[in-house]
Coordinates of C-alpha atoms in Angstrom, one line a residue:
M1 CA 89.1 115.5 9.2
G2 CA 89.8 118.9 10.8
E3 CA 89.1 117.6 14.1
A4 CA 91.7 114.6 13.6
N5 CA 94.3 117.3 12.6
T6 CA 93.7 119.3 15.9
D7 CA 94.0 116.0 17.9
A8 CA 97.3 115.2 16.1
A9 CA 98.7 118.8 16.7
S10 CA 97.7 118.7 20.4
A11 CA 99.6 115.2 20.8
E12 CA 102.6 116.5 19.1
Q13 CA 102.6 119.6 21.2
L14 CA 102.2 117.6 24.3
A15 CA 105.1 115.3 23.2
Q16 CA 107.3 118.2 22.5
R17 CA 106.7 119.5 25.9
Y18 CA 107.7 116.1 27.4
R19 CA 110.8 116.0 25.4
S20 CA 111.8 119.4 26.7
L21 CA 111.2 118.5 30.2
V22 CA 113.2 115.3 29.8
E23 CA 116.0 117.2 28.3
H24 CA 116.2 120.0 31.0
T25 CA 115.3 117.9 34.1
P26 CA 118.3 117.8 36.5
D27 CA 117.6 114.2 37.1
A28 CA 119.0 111.6 34.8
I29 CA 116.7 109.6 32.5
C30 CA 117.2 106.6 30.3
V31 CA 115.2 104.1 28.6
H32 CA 116.1 100.4 28.0
E33 CA 114.5 98.0 25.8
A34 CA 115.2 94.3 26.1
G35 CA 118.5 95.2 28.0
T36 CA 119.7 97.7 25.6
V37 CA 119.9 101.3 26.2
V38 CA 117.7 103.2 23.6
F39 CA 117.6 106.7 25.0
V40 CA 119.5 109.0 27.5
N41 CA 119.0 112.6 28.4
P42 CA 121.8 115.1 28.9
A43 CA 121.7 114.5 32.6
M44 CA 122.3 111.0 32.2
V45 CA 125.1 111.7 29.9
R46 CA 126.8 113.8 32.5
L47 CA 126.1 111.4 35.4
L48 CA 127.9 108.5 33.4
G49 CA 130.8 110.7 32.4
A50 CA 130.2 110.3 28.8
R51 CA 131.0 112.6 26.0
S52 CA 127.7 112.4 24.4
S53 CA 124.7 110.1 24.1
D54 CA 126.3 108.3 21.4
D55 CA 128.8 106.7 23.9
L56 CA 125.7 105.2 25.8
L57 CA 123.1 104.3 23.1
G58 CA 123.1 100.7 22.0
M59 CA 125.1 99.6 25.1
P60 CA 123.8 96.9 27.4
I61 CA 122.1 98.5 30.5
V62 CA 123.8 96.2 32.9
R63 CA 127.4 97.8 31.6
F64 CA 126.4 100.8 33.7
V65 CA 125.2 99.0 37.0
D66 CA 127.3 97.8 39.7
P67 CA 127.6 93.9 39.5
D68 CA 126.3 93.7 43.1
S69 CA 123.2 95.7 42.0
I70 CA 122.3 93.7 39.0
P71 CA 120.4 90.8 40.4
A72 CA 118.0 93.1 42.7
M73 CA 117.6 95.4 39.5
L74 CA 116.5 92.5 37.1
E75 CA 114.2 91.3 39.8
R76 CA 112.5 94.6 40.3
I77 CA 111.9 95.0 36.4
D78 CA 110.5 91.6 36.2
Q79 CA 107.7 92.5 38.5
L80 CA 106.8 95.2 36.2
T81 CA 104.1 93.4 34.0
A82 CA 101.5 96.2 33.1
E83 CA 102.2 99.4 31.2
G84 CA 102.5 102.2 33.7
A85 CA 103.7 100.1 36.6
A86 CA 106.6 101.6 38.6
S87 CA 109.2 100.1 41.1
P88 CA 109.6 101.6 44.4
P89 CA 112.4 104.1 44.8
T90 CA 115.6 101.9 45.2
E91 CA 119.2 102.9 46.1
M92 CA 121.8 101.3 44.0
D93 CA 125.3 102.1 42.5
L94 CA 125.9 102.9 38.7
V95 CA 129.2 102.3 36.9
R96 CA 130.6 105.4 35.0
I97 CA 132.3 105.1 31.7
D98 CA 135.7 105.8 33.7
G99 CA 134.8 102.8 36.0
R100 CA 133.9 104.9 39.1
T101 CA 130.8 104.0 41.0
V102 CA 127.9 106.6 41.6
P103 CA 125.1 106.2 44.3
V104 CA 121.8 106.8 43.0
Q105 CA 118.2 106.4 43.8
T106 CA 116.3 104.9 40.8
V107 CA 112.4 104.4 39.8
S108 CA 111.7 102.2 36.8
V109 CA 108.5 102.5 34.9
L110 CA 107.1 100.2 32.2
T111 CA 106.2 102.3 29.4
A112 CA 105.5 102.2 25.6
W113 CA 108.5 103.2 23.5
Q114 CA 108.0 103.4 19.7
D115 CA 105.2 100.9 19.8
K116 CA 107.0 98.6 22.1
L117 CA 107.3 98.2 25.9
A118 CA 110.4 99.5 27.5
Y119 CA 111.8 100.5 30.8
Q120 CA 112.1 104.2 31.5
V121 CA 114.3 104.9 34.4
V122 CA 114.5 108.1 36.4
V123 CA 117.8 108.2 38.2
H124 CA 118.7 110.7 41.3
D125 CA 122.3 111.3 42.0
L126 CA 122.9 110.7 45.6
T127 CA 126.6 111.8 45.6
A128 CA 126.0 115.1 47.5
Q129 CA 123.7 113.6 49.9
R130 CA 126.0 110.7 50.7
A131 CA 128.9 113.2 51.2
A132 CA 126.6 115.3 53.6
E133 CA 125.7 112.2 55.5
A134 CA 129.3 111.1 55.7
S135 CA 130.3 114.5 56.9
A136 CA 127.4 114.3 59.6
R137 CA 128.7 111.0 60.6
R138 CA 132.4 112.3 61.0
A139 CA 131.2 115.4 62.9
E140 CA 129.1 113.1 65.2
A141 CA 132.1 110.7 65.7
H142 CA 134.3 113.6 66.4
F143 CA 131.8 115.2 68.7
T144 CA 131.3 112.1 70.5
T145 CA 135.0 111.5 70.8
V146 CA 135.4 115.1 72.1
V147 CA 132.5 114.7 74.7
S148 CA 133.9 111.3 75.7
Q149 CA 137.3 112.7 76.6
L150 CA 135.9 115.8 78.4
E151 CA 136.8 116.2 82.2
E152 CA 133.4 117.8 82.3
G153 CA 130.2 115.8 82.7
V154 CA 127.7 116.1 79.8
L155 CA 124.3 114.7 79.6
V156 CA 121.4 115.1 77.5
I157 CA 117.7 115.0 78.9
D158 CA 114.5 114.5 76.5
P159 CA 111.6 116.6 77.0
R160 CA 109.9 114.1 79.1
G161 CA 112.7 114.2 81.7
R162 CA 114.4 110.9 80.6
L163 CA 118.2 110.4 80.0
E164 CA 119.3 110.2 76.4
S165 CA 123.1 110.3 76.9
I166 CA 125.8 110.8 79.4
N167 CA 129.7 110.9 78.8
P168 CA 132.1 108.9 80.8
A169 CA 133.1 112.0 83.1
G170 CA 129.3 112.4 83.7
K171 CA 129.1 108.9 85.2
R172 CA 132.2 109.4 87.1
I173 CA 131.3 112.6 88.8
L174 CA 127.9 111.6 89.6
G175 CA 129.2 108.1 90.9
I176 CA 127.4 105.9 88.5
D177 CA 129.0 102.4 87.7
D178 CA 129.4 101.9 83.9
A179 CA 127.4 98.7 84.3
T180 CA 124.5 100.3 85.7
P181 CA 122.1 101.0 82.8
V182 CA 120.8 104.6 83.1
I183 CA 119.8 105.6 79.5
G184 CA 116.1 106.1 79.3
R185 CA 115.5 106.8 83.1
R186 CA 114.4 109.7 84.8
V187 CA 116.8 112.1 86.9
D188 CA 115.0 110.9 90.1
E189 CA 115.6 107.4 89.2
L190 CA 119.4 107.6 88.9
P191 CA 121.2 106.1 91.8
V192 CA 122.1 109.5 93.3
T193 CA 120.7 112.2 95.7
L194 CA 120.6 115.7 94.6
I195 CA 120.9 118.4 97.6
D196 CA 120.8 122.2 97.5
R197 CA 123.3 124.6 98.6
N198 CA 122.1 124.0 102.2
G199 CA 122.4 120.3 102.1
Q200 CA 118.7 119.8 101.8
P201 CA 117.0 117.3 99.2
L202 CA 116.7 119.1 95.9
P203 CA 113.3 118.1 94.2
T204 CA 113.7 117.3 90.5
A205 CA 111.3 120.2 89.7
R206 CA 113.8 122.5 91.1
H207 CA 116.7 121.1 89.1
P208 CA 117.8 123.7 86.6
M209 CA 117.3 121.1 83.6
A210 CA 113.6 121.1 84.6
H211 CA 113.4 124.9 84.5
T212 CA 115.3 124.8 80.9
L213 CA 113.2 122.2 79.5
A214 CA 109.9 124.0 80.7
T215 CA 110.7 127.5 79.7
G216 CA 113.7 127.3 77.1
E217 CA 115.7 129.5 79.3
A218 CA 119.3 128.7 79.8
V219 CA 120.7 128.3 83.3
T220 CA 124.5 129.0 84.1
Q221 CA 126.7 128.2 87.1
Y222 CA 124.1 126.6 89.1
I223 CA 125.6 125.1 92.3
F224 CA 124.1 121.9 93.8
G225 CA 125.3 119.0 95.6
V226 CA 125.1 115.1 94.9
E227 CA 125.5 112.3 97.4
H228 CA 126.7 109.1 95.7
A229 CA 125.2 105.6 96.6
D230 CA 128.4 105.0 98.7
G231 CA 127.5 108.3 100.8
T232 CA 130.4 110.4 99.4
Q233 CA 129.2 113.9 98.6
V234 CA 130.5 116.1 95.7
W235 CA 129.5 119.8 94.6
L236 CA 128.6 120.6 91.2
S237 CA 128.4 123.8 89.1
C238 CA 126.0 123.1 86.3
N239 CA 125.0 124.8 83.0
C240 CA 121.8 123.8 81.2
R241 CA 120.4 124.9 77.7
L242 CA 118.3 123.5 74.7
L243 CA 119.9 121.6 72.1
N244 CA 117.6 123.1 69.3
P245 CA 116.3 126.3 70.9
D246 CA 114.1 126.6 67.7
S247 CA 112.2 123.4 68.6
P248 CA 109.4 123.1 71.1
D249 CA 110.3 119.6 71.4
S250 CA 114.0 120.1 71.9
S251 CA 116.0 117.9 74.3
G252 CA 118.3 119.7 76.9
V253 CA 122.1 119.4 77.3
S254 CA 123.6 119.8 80.8
S255 CA 127.3 120.2 81.3
F256 CA 128.6 120.3 84.8
A257 CA 132.0 120.2 86.7
D258 CA 133.0 119.0 90.1
I259 CA 133.9 122.0 92.1
T260 CA 134.1 120.1 95.6
E261 CA 137.9 120.9 96.0
F262 CA 137.4 124.4 94.8
R263 CA 134.3 125.1 97.1
A264 CA 136.1 123.7 100.0
S265 CA 139.3 125.7 99.3
R266 CA 137.1 128.9 99.1
R267 CA 135.3 128.0 102.2
Q268 CA 138.8 127.5 103.9
L269 CA 139.9 130.8 102.6
E270 CA 136.7 132.5 103.8
Y271 CA 137.4 130.8 107.3
Q272 CA 141.0 131.9 107.4
A273 CA 139.9 135.6 106.5
T274 CA 137.5 135.6 109.6
H275 CA 138.9 133.4 112.1
D276 CA 142.1 133.6 114.4
A277 CA 144.7 131.1 113.3
L278 CA 145.9 130.1 116.8
T279 CA 142.4 129.7 118.5
G280 CA 139.9 129.4 115.8
L281 CA 137.8 131.9 117.4
A282 CA 136.2 134.8 115.3
N283 CA 138.9 137.4 114.4
R284 CA 138.7 141.2 114.7
S285 CA 137.3 141.4 111.1
L286 CA 134.4 139.2 111.8
I287 CA 133.9 140.6 115.3
L288 CA 133.4 144.2 113.8
S289 CA 131.1 142.8 111.0
Q290 CA 128.9 141.0 113.4
L291 CA 128.9 143.9 115.7
S292 CA 128.1 146.4 112.9
A293 CA 125.2 144.1 111.8
A294 CA 123.9 144.2 115.4
L295 CA 124.0 147.9 115.6
A296 CA 122.1 148.2 112.3
D297 CA 119.4 145.9 113.7
E298 CA 116.3 148.0 114.7
D299 CA 115.0 145.4 117.0
G300 CA 118.2 145.2 118.7
S301 CA 117.8 141.4 119.1
L302 CA 121.1 140.2 117.7
V303 CA 123.7 141.5 120.3
T304 CA 122.8 143.3 123.4
T305 CA 125.9 143.1 125.5
V306 CA 129.6 143.2 124.7
L307 CA 132.2 141.6 126.9
F308 CA 135.9 142.7 126.7
I309 CA 138.1 139.9 128.4
D310 CA 141.9 140.4 129.0
L311 CA 144.1 138.0 130.8
D312 CA 145.9 139.2 133.9
G313 CA 149.7 138.5 133.9
F314 CA 149.9 136.7 130.7
K315 CA 152.9 138.9 129.5
A316 CA 155.0 137.3 132.4
I317 CA 153.8 133.8 131.0
N318 CA 155.3 134.5 127.6
D319 CA 158.5 136.2 129.1
T320 CA 159.4 133.6 131.5
L321 CA 158.1 130.3 129.7
G322 CA 158.3 131.3 126.2
H323 CA 155.6 131.9 123.3
A324 CA 154.8 128.3 122.9
I325 CA 153.4 127.9 126.2
G326 CA 151.7 131.4 126.0
D327 CA 150.0 130.0 122.8
T328 CA 148.8 126.9 124.5
V329 CA 147.3 129.0 127.4
L330 CA 145.5 131.1 124.9
Q331 CA 144.2 127.9 123.2
I332 CA 142.9 126.5 126.5
V333 CA 141.2 129.9 127.3
A334 CA 139.5 130.0 124.1
Q335 CA 138.2 126.5 124.6
R336 CA 137.0 127.4 128.1
L337 CA 135.2 130.5 126.9
Q338 CA 133.3 128.6 124.0
R339 CA 132.2 125.7 126.7
A340 CA 131.0 128.5 129.2
L341 CA 128.8 130.4 126.6
R342 CA 126.0 129.6 124.5
A343 CA 126.3 128.5 120.9
E344 CA 124.6 131.6 119.7
D345 CA 127.0 134.0 121.4
L346 CA 130.1 135.0 119.4
V347 CA 133.6 134.6 121.1
G348 CA 136.5 136.2 119.4
R349 CA 140.1 137.2 119.8
L350 CA 141.2 140.6 119.1
G351 CA 144.8 139.8 119.3
G352 CA 147.5 138.9 122.0
D353 CA 145.5 138.0 125.3
E354 CA 142.4 140.2 124.4
F355 CA 139.1 138.3 123.9
L356 CA 135.7 139.6 122.9
V357 CA 132.2 138.2 123.6
L358 CA 129.1 139.1 121.9
L359 CA 126.1 138.1 123.8
A360 CA 123.1 137.3 121.6
G361 CA 119.4 137.8 122.5
H362 CA 118.0 139.6 125.5
P363 CA 119.8 138.1 128.7
Q364 CA 118.4 139.5 131.9
R365 CA 120.5 142.2 133.6
A366 CA 120.4 140.4 136.7
D367 CA 121.8 137.4 135.1
L368 CA 125.1 139.3 133.8
P369 CA 126.9 139.3 137.3
G370 CA 126.4 135.7 137.6
L371 CA 127.6 135.1 133.9
I372 CA 130.7 137.3 134.6
E373 CA 131.5 135.6 137.8
R374 CA 131.1 132.1 136.1
L375 CA 133.6 133.3 133.5
R376 CA 136.0 134.5 136.0
T377 CA 135.9 131.2 137.9
T378 CA 136.4 129.2 134.8
M379 CA 139.2 131.2 133.7
A380 CA 140.9 131.0 137.1
E381 CA 140.9 127.1 137.0
P382 CA 144.6 126.0 136.8
I383 CA 145.9 125.5 133.4
I384 CA 148.4 122.5 132.5
A385 CA 150.6 123.5 129.7
R386 CA 153.5 121.4 128.7
G387 CA 154.1 120.1 132.2
H388 CA 153.7 123.6 133.7
R389 CA 150.8 124.3 136.2
L390 CA 149.7 127.9 135.7
E391 CA 147.1 130.1 136.8
V392 CA 145.4 133.3 135.0
S393 CA 142.7 135.5 136.0
A394 CA 140.7 137.8 133.8
S395 CA 139.5 141.4 133.7
I396 CA 136.1 141.7 132.1
G397 CA 134.7 144.9 130.8
V398 CA 130.9 145.2 130.0
T399 CA 129.1 147.6 127.7
E400 CA 125.4 147.2 126.8
L401 CA 123.9 148.3 123.5
G402 CA 120.7 150.4 124.1
P403 CA 117.8 150.8 121.6
H404 CA 118.5 152.9 118.6
E405 CA 122.2 152.7 119.4
H406 CA 124.4 155.5 117.5
R407 CA 127.9 154.2 118.5
T408 CA 130.2 152.7 115.8
P409 CA 131.6 149.3 116.2
E410 CA 135.0 150.7 117.2
A411 CA 133.5 153.1 119.8
V412 CA 131.5 150.0 121.4
L413 CA 134.9 148.2 121.4
H414 CA 136.6 151.2 123.0
D415 CA 134.0 151.6 125.7
A416 CA 134.1 147.8 126.6
D417 CA 138.0 148.1 126.7
L418 CA 137.9 151.0 129.0
A419 CA 135.3 149.1 131.2
M420 CA 137.7 146.1 131.1
Y421 CA 140.7 148.5 132.3
Q422 CA 138.5 149.8 135.1
D423 CA 137.9 146.1 136.3
K424 CA 141.7 145.4 136.0
P425 CA 143.6 144.9 139.5
S426 CA 145.5 148.0 139.9
G427 CA 148.9 146.1 140.0
H428 CA 148.1 145.0 136.3
R429 CA 147.0 148.5 134.8
D430 CA 149.3 150.1 132.4
L431 CA 150.9 152.8 134.1
G432 CA 150.5 156.5 132.7
L433 CA 147.7 155.8 130.2
G434 CA 144.4 156.1 132.3
Q435 CA 141.2 156.8 130.4
N436 CA 143.1 157.3 127.2
R437 CA 144.5 153.8 126.9
R438 CA 142.5 152.8 123.9
S439 CA 141.8 156.1 122.5
N440 CA 143.2 155.3 119.1
N441 CA 141.0 152.1 118.9
T442 CA 143.5 149.9 117.6
H443 CA 144.6 146.3 118.8
A444 CA 147.5 144.0 118.1
S445 CA 146.4 141.1 115.9

């Protein structure tokens, strides 16, 4: 008898714990028997917007189920034939007291209820989840819209090196036709050719995205070129980073901009800063820079000889025929000097009718007189400038660079200038200047 009382007490204690759990669980729970609601917990009351359980008890369960969800619900519970059987988690819509619908996930269990079989339903409110999903979809749509409108190309590469997405600007910059399927292809399978700064093929393994995917390190402002299928070439500035740096399997995102025009403009500015606008030869700045590098070269192999060339009688051409004719003469002289010398020799114009040549390598001293005579002969050939047949001669000064040279670039130019002055016919020498002719080391430009 005492044993029976103990079992009854234990059962009551267990039932009390269950009721407490049901009362305080955040998920809504209801029980319906023969289609009628016979129990609801506080969470269910709140979910359906009722004032108390009295508003719900005795009501048909279908009153609180969206009409579109009723047939599937009835079919699910009809399949529960044994006590303890449960339906799979299913999403559906409930209808609140005020008529608004609530997205939920439900699980129905066939259970004993006051000596009868009834359906206990556990209901999980999906409102917050659906709101988060909708927010995520809006954010994704917003992101997709923004990315699709960017002038900058954006592409995503998975850890295996395959293309996951690319925006319209990316296709345009890479020269990929919209009809060409590229998603799922590796970078080296795209209809483009990658080249490095020097115009050489850029292996996929050296692409910054490969580095980012392999190491997780971001790469910024990496410059490389792309040759389109039609042969046109563009230059890109590229940034690469992982989409999710905390994930070892993260994809990488690359953004890139077409800098072809900027690069060309910069190269043009660099060219203009180092070359003479009239002749296209190196200007004084580049000459001094190259000469400075040669003087710093311990091997002395960059430049071994400097020639200072000045045109005799050029001032008379300017004075009698005008500067337009004089400019044409200077351009023709510049072309002749370039043709007469090697590609590795630097030909420059200091200003006016003064030219400078930096001879590269190690020309034999015995060859210098022949080279100088060849230059004189080339320069003395008649020049036809805008209908005028003109003849000019050149005075050429020579200075050689010795090993462990201690002169400055300006001093070398000064010595070459003095040597040229000594070579100039007496009738063309500037009167009264003598050895101090270039003592200030300045030249017109």
